[in-house]
PDB file of C-alpha atoms in Angstrom:
ATOM      1  CA  UNK A   1       1.712 -10.004  15.998  1.00 37.00           C
ATOM      2  CA  UNK A   2       1.078  -6.294  15.436  1.00 42.00           C
ATOM      3  CA  UNK A   3      -2.419  -4.864  15.269  1.00 40.00           C
ATOM      4  CA  UNK A   4      -3.928  -4.740  11.825  1.00 47.00           C
ATOM      5  CA  UNK A   5      -5.329  -1.290  11.090  1.00 50.00           C
ATOM      6  CA  UNK A   6      -8.733  -1.336   9.433  1.00 48.00           C
ATOM      7  CA  UNK A   7     -10.202   1.722   7.748  1.00 55.00           C
ATOM      8  CA  UNK A   8     -13.760   1.087   6.494  1.00 65.00           C
ATOM      9  CA  UNK A   9     -13.251  -2.265   4.813  1.00 83.00           C
ATOM     10  CA  UNK A  10      -9.548  -1.735   4.051  1.00 94.00           C
ATOM     11  CA  UNK A  11      -6.955  -3.571   6.124  1.00 94.00           C
ATOM     12  CA  UNK A  12      -3.226  -2.888   6.101  1.00 95.00           C
ATOM     13  CA  UNK A  13      -0.898  -5.822   6.753  1.00 95.00           C
ATOM     14  CA  UNK A  14       2.674  -6.903   6.217  1.00 96.00           C
ATOM     15  CA  UNK A  15       3.050  -9.010   3.105  1.00 96.00           C
ATOM     16  CA  UNK A  16       5.247 -11.394   5.097  1.00 95.00           C
ATOM     17  CA  UNK A  17       2.350 -12.306   7.412  1.00 93.00           C
ATOM     18  CA  UNK A  18       0.460 -15.416   6.296  1.00 91.00           C
ATOM     19  CA  UNK A  19      -2.762 -14.810   4.358  1.00 91.00           C
ATOM     20  CA  UNK A  20      -6.002 -14.903   6.339  1.00 90.00           C
ATOM     21  CA  UNK A  21      -8.461 -16.283   3.761  1.00 86.00           C
ATOM     22  CA  UNK A  22     -11.595 -15.511   5.768  1.00 85.00           C
ATOM     23  CA  UNK A  23     -10.643 -11.904   6.454  1.00 91.00           C
ATOM     24  CA  UNK A  24      -8.240 -10.564   3.824  1.00 94.00           C
ATOM     25  CA  UNK A  25     -10.553 -10.388   0.837  1.00 94.00           C
ATOM     26  CA  UNK A  26      -8.649  -9.068  -2.175  1.00 96.00           C
ATOM     27  CA  UNK A  27      -4.940  -8.870  -1.324  1.00 96.00           C
ATOM     28  CA  UNK A  28      -3.259  -5.866  -2.952  1.00 97.00           C
ATOM     29  CA  UNK A  29       0.505  -5.322  -2.874  1.00 97.00           C
ATOM     30  CA  UNK A  30       1.161  -1.575  -2.625  1.00 97.00           C
ATOM     31  CA  UNK A  31       4.971  -1.566  -2.777  1.00 96.00           C
ATOM     32  CA  UNK A  32       6.826  -0.617  -5.971  1.00 95.00           C
ATOM     33  CA  UNK A  33       9.296  -3.499  -5.595  1.00 95.00           C
ATOM     34  CA  UNK A  34       8.541  -7.149  -4.950  1.00 96.00           C
ATOM     35  CA  UNK A  35       9.343  -7.997  -1.287  1.00 95.00           C
ATOM     36  CA  UNK A  36      12.742  -9.606  -0.785  1.00 93.00           C
ATOM     37  CA  UNK A  37      12.840 -13.286  -0.013  1.00 94.00           C
ATOM     38  CA  UNK A  38       9.132 -13.867  -0.589  1.00 94.00           C
ATOM     39  CA  UNK A  39       7.929 -16.370  -3.154  1.00 93.00           C
ATOM     40  CA  UNK A  40       5.004 -15.145  -5.239  1.00 89.00           C
ATOM     41  CA  UNK A  41       3.018 -18.279  -4.446  1.00 87.00           C
ATOM     42  CA  UNK A  42       3.448 -17.767  -0.687  1.00 87.00           C
ATOM     43  CA  UNK A  43       2.438 -14.093  -0.814  1.00 91.00           C
ATOM     44  CA  UNK A  44      -1.091 -14.712  -2.024  1.00 92.00           C
ATOM     45  CA  UNK A  45      -1.174 -11.370  -3.842  1.00 96.00           C
ATOM     46  CA  UNK A  46      -4.231 -10.818  -6.050  1.00 95.00           C
ATOM     47  CA  UNK A  47      -3.354  -7.342  -7.368  1.00 95.00           C
ATOM     48  CA  UNK A  48      -0.178  -5.274  -7.769  1.00 97.00           C
ATOM     49  CA  UNK A  49      -1.186  -1.807  -9.030  1.00 97.00           C
ATOM     50  CA  UNK A  50       2.166  -0.035  -9.353  1.00 96.00           C
ATOM     51  CA  UNK A  51       0.446   3.228 -10.347  1.00 96.00           C
ATOM     52  CA  UNK A  52      -0.563   3.761  -6.692  1.00 97.00           C
ATOM     53  CA  UNK A  53       2.797   2.905  -5.159  1.00 96.00           C
ATOM     54  CA  UNK A  54       5.206   5.650  -4.085  1.00 96.00           C
ATOM     55  CA  UNK A  55       7.708   6.503  -6.803  1.00 95.00           C
ATOM     56  CA  UNK A  56      11.313   5.419  -6.504  1.00 93.00           C
ATOM     57  CA  UNK A  57      12.328   9.056  -6.120  1.00 95.00           C
ATOM     58  CA  UNK A  58       9.858   9.606  -3.268  1.00 95.00           C
ATOM     59  CA  UNK A  59      10.932   6.440  -1.465  1.00 90.00           C
ATOM     60  CA  UNK A  60      14.611   7.433  -1.719  1.00 92.00           C
ATOM     61  CA  UNK A  61      13.864  10.968  -0.552  1.00 94.00           C
ATOM     62  CA  UNK A  62      12.020   9.664   2.497  1.00 89.00           C
ATOM     63  CA  UNK A  63      14.707   7.117   3.389  1.00 85.00           C
ATOM     64  CA  UNK A  64      17.320   9.878   3.137  1.00 90.00           C
ATOM     65  CA  UNK A  65      15.627  11.697   6.023  1.00 87.00           C
ATOM     66  CA  UNK A  66      12.455  13.238   4.613  1.00 87.00           C
ATOM     67  CA  UNK A  67       9.706  14.007   7.103  1.00 91.00           C
ATOM     68  CA  UNK A  68       6.573  11.871   7.378  1.00 88.00           C
ATOM     69  CA  UNK A  69       4.342  14.926   6.927  1.00 92.00           C
ATOM     70  CA  UNK A  70       6.092  16.002   3.715  1.00 93.00           C
ATOM     71  CA  UNK A  71       6.157  12.398   2.484  1.00 94.00           C
ATOM     72  CA  UNK A  72       2.373  12.216   2.860  1.00 94.00           C
ATOM     73  CA  UNK A  73       1.885  15.461   0.930  1.00 95.00           C
ATOM     74  CA  UNK A  74       4.184  14.327  -1.875  1.00 96.00           C
ATOM     75  CA  UNK A  75       2.592  10.877  -2.003  1.00 95.00           C
ATOM     76  CA  UNK A  76      -0.905  12.368  -2.207  1.00 96.00           C
ATOM     77  CA  UNK A  77       0.331  14.569  -5.072  1.00 97.00           C
ATOM     78  CA  UNK A  78       1.578  11.451  -6.884  1.00 97.00           C
ATOM     79  CA  UNK A  79      -1.803   9.815  -6.309  1.00 96.00           C
ATOM     80  CA  UNK A  80      -3.445  12.787  -8.052  1.00 96.00           C
ATOM     81  CA  UNK A  81      -1.640  11.905 -11.314  1.00 96.00           C
ATOM     82  CA  UNK A  82      -3.993  10.603 -14.055  1.00 96.00           C
ATOM     83  CA  UNK A  83      -2.770   6.982 -14.015  1.00 94.00           C
ATOM     84  CA  UNK A  84      -3.021   6.770 -10.247  1.00 96.00           C
ATOM     85  CA  UNK A  85      -6.493   8.343 -10.226  1.00 96.00           C
ATOM     86  CA  UNK A  86      -7.792   5.650 -12.586  1.00 96.00           C
ATOM     87  CA  UNK A  87      -6.262   2.908 -10.451  1.00 96.00           C
ATOM     88  CA  UNK A  88      -7.606   4.444  -7.220  1.00 95.00           C
ATOM     89  CA  UNK A  89     -11.123   4.411  -8.656  1.00 95.00           C
ATOM     90  CA  UNK A  90     -10.745   0.763  -9.638  1.00 96.00           C
ATOM     91  CA  UNK A  91      -9.503  -0.088  -6.150  1.00 96.00           C
ATOM     92  CA  UNK A  92     -12.403   1.834  -4.585  1.00 95.00           C
ATOM     93  CA  UNK A  93     -14.688  -0.458  -6.579  1.00 94.00           C
ATOM     94  CA  UNK A  94     -12.980  -3.470  -5.014  1.00 95.00           C
ATOM     95  CA  UNK A  95     -13.421  -1.942  -1.545  1.00 94.00           C
ATOM     96  CA  UNK A  96     -17.123  -1.358  -2.242  1.00 93.00           C
ATOM     97  CA  UNK A  97     -17.522  -5.011  -3.257  1.00 92.00           C
ATOM     98  CA  UNK A  98     -15.887  -6.518  -0.197  1.00 91.00           C
ATOM     99  CA  UNK A  99     -12.859  -6.482   2.060  1.00 93.00           C
ATOM    100  CA  UNK A 100      -9.488  -5.408   0.686  1.00 96.00           C
ATOM    101  CA  UNK A 101      -6.122  -5.892   2.366  1.00 96.00           C
ATOM    102  CA  UNK A 102      -3.258  -3.614   1.390  1.00 97.00           C
ATOM    103  CA  UNK A 103       0.059  -5.404   1.708  1.00 97.00           C
ATOM    104  CA  UNK A 104       3.445  -3.836   2.303  1.00 96.00           C
ATOM    105  CA  UNK A 105       6.905  -5.012   3.321  1.00 95.00           C
ATOM    106  CA  UNK A 106       7.531  -2.077   5.675  1.00 93.00           C
ATOM    107  CA  UNK A 107       8.015  -2.930   9.348  1.00 92.00           C
ATOM    108  CA  UNK A 108       5.308  -0.547  10.592  1.00 91.00           C
ATOM    109  CA  UNK A 109       2.399  -0.637   8.117  1.00 91.00           C
ATOM    110  CA  UNK A 110       0.237   1.614  10.317  1.00 87.00           C
ATOM    111  CA  UNK A 111       2.609   4.548   9.711  1.00 86.00           C
ATOM    112  CA  UNK A 112       3.391   3.849   6.088  1.00 90.00           C
ATOM    113  CA  UNK A 113       2.191   4.837   2.654  1.00 95.00           C
ATOM    114  CA  UNK A 114      -0.214   1.874   2.860  1.00 95.00           C
ATOM    115  CA  UNK A 115      -2.080   3.562   5.736  1.00 93.00           C
ATOM    116  CA  UNK A 116      -2.347   6.779   3.694  1.00 94.00           C
ATOM    117  CA  UNK A 117      -3.679   4.782   0.761  1.00 96.00           C
ATOM    118  CA  UNK A 118      -6.175   2.952   3.009  1.00 94.00           C
ATOM    119  CA  UNK A 119      -7.581   6.294   4.161  1.00 92.00           C
ATOM    120  CA  UNK A 120      -7.931   7.545   0.602  1.00 92.00           C
ATOM    121  CA  UNK A 121      -9.593   4.339  -0.591  1.00 93.00           C
ATOM    122  CA  UNK A 122     -12.137   4.388   2.198  1.00 85.00           C
ATOM    123  CA  UNK A 123     -13.101   8.000   1.571  1.00 77.00           C
ATOM    124  CA  UNK A 124     -11.204   9.326   4.586  1.00 58.00           C
TER     125      UNK A 124
END
């Protein structure tokens, strides 16, 4: 099993990994689309704030060969939009209250949008 990055009370994990009730805290899906082949009951997702997920256009751009550095800049710009700002503040409140686990279907969560979001939520 891959290492689970933790950034000041925010963990990043694959949504396909089984929940860890003693450690996960609030489980937040941070992908725009529901993960393929995963039943909602098995996922154990508590929150799904689509306002903080990368846009469809950004995801497609990145998968068509966009650079990781430019992706991060564009994603941070999307997170500066009013709807995302409100949702980020709400999520920061959850982080302040206890552990939060950001869930994603990507194969390498440590180098994904979820890791960027974890840094932003923890004040990094």
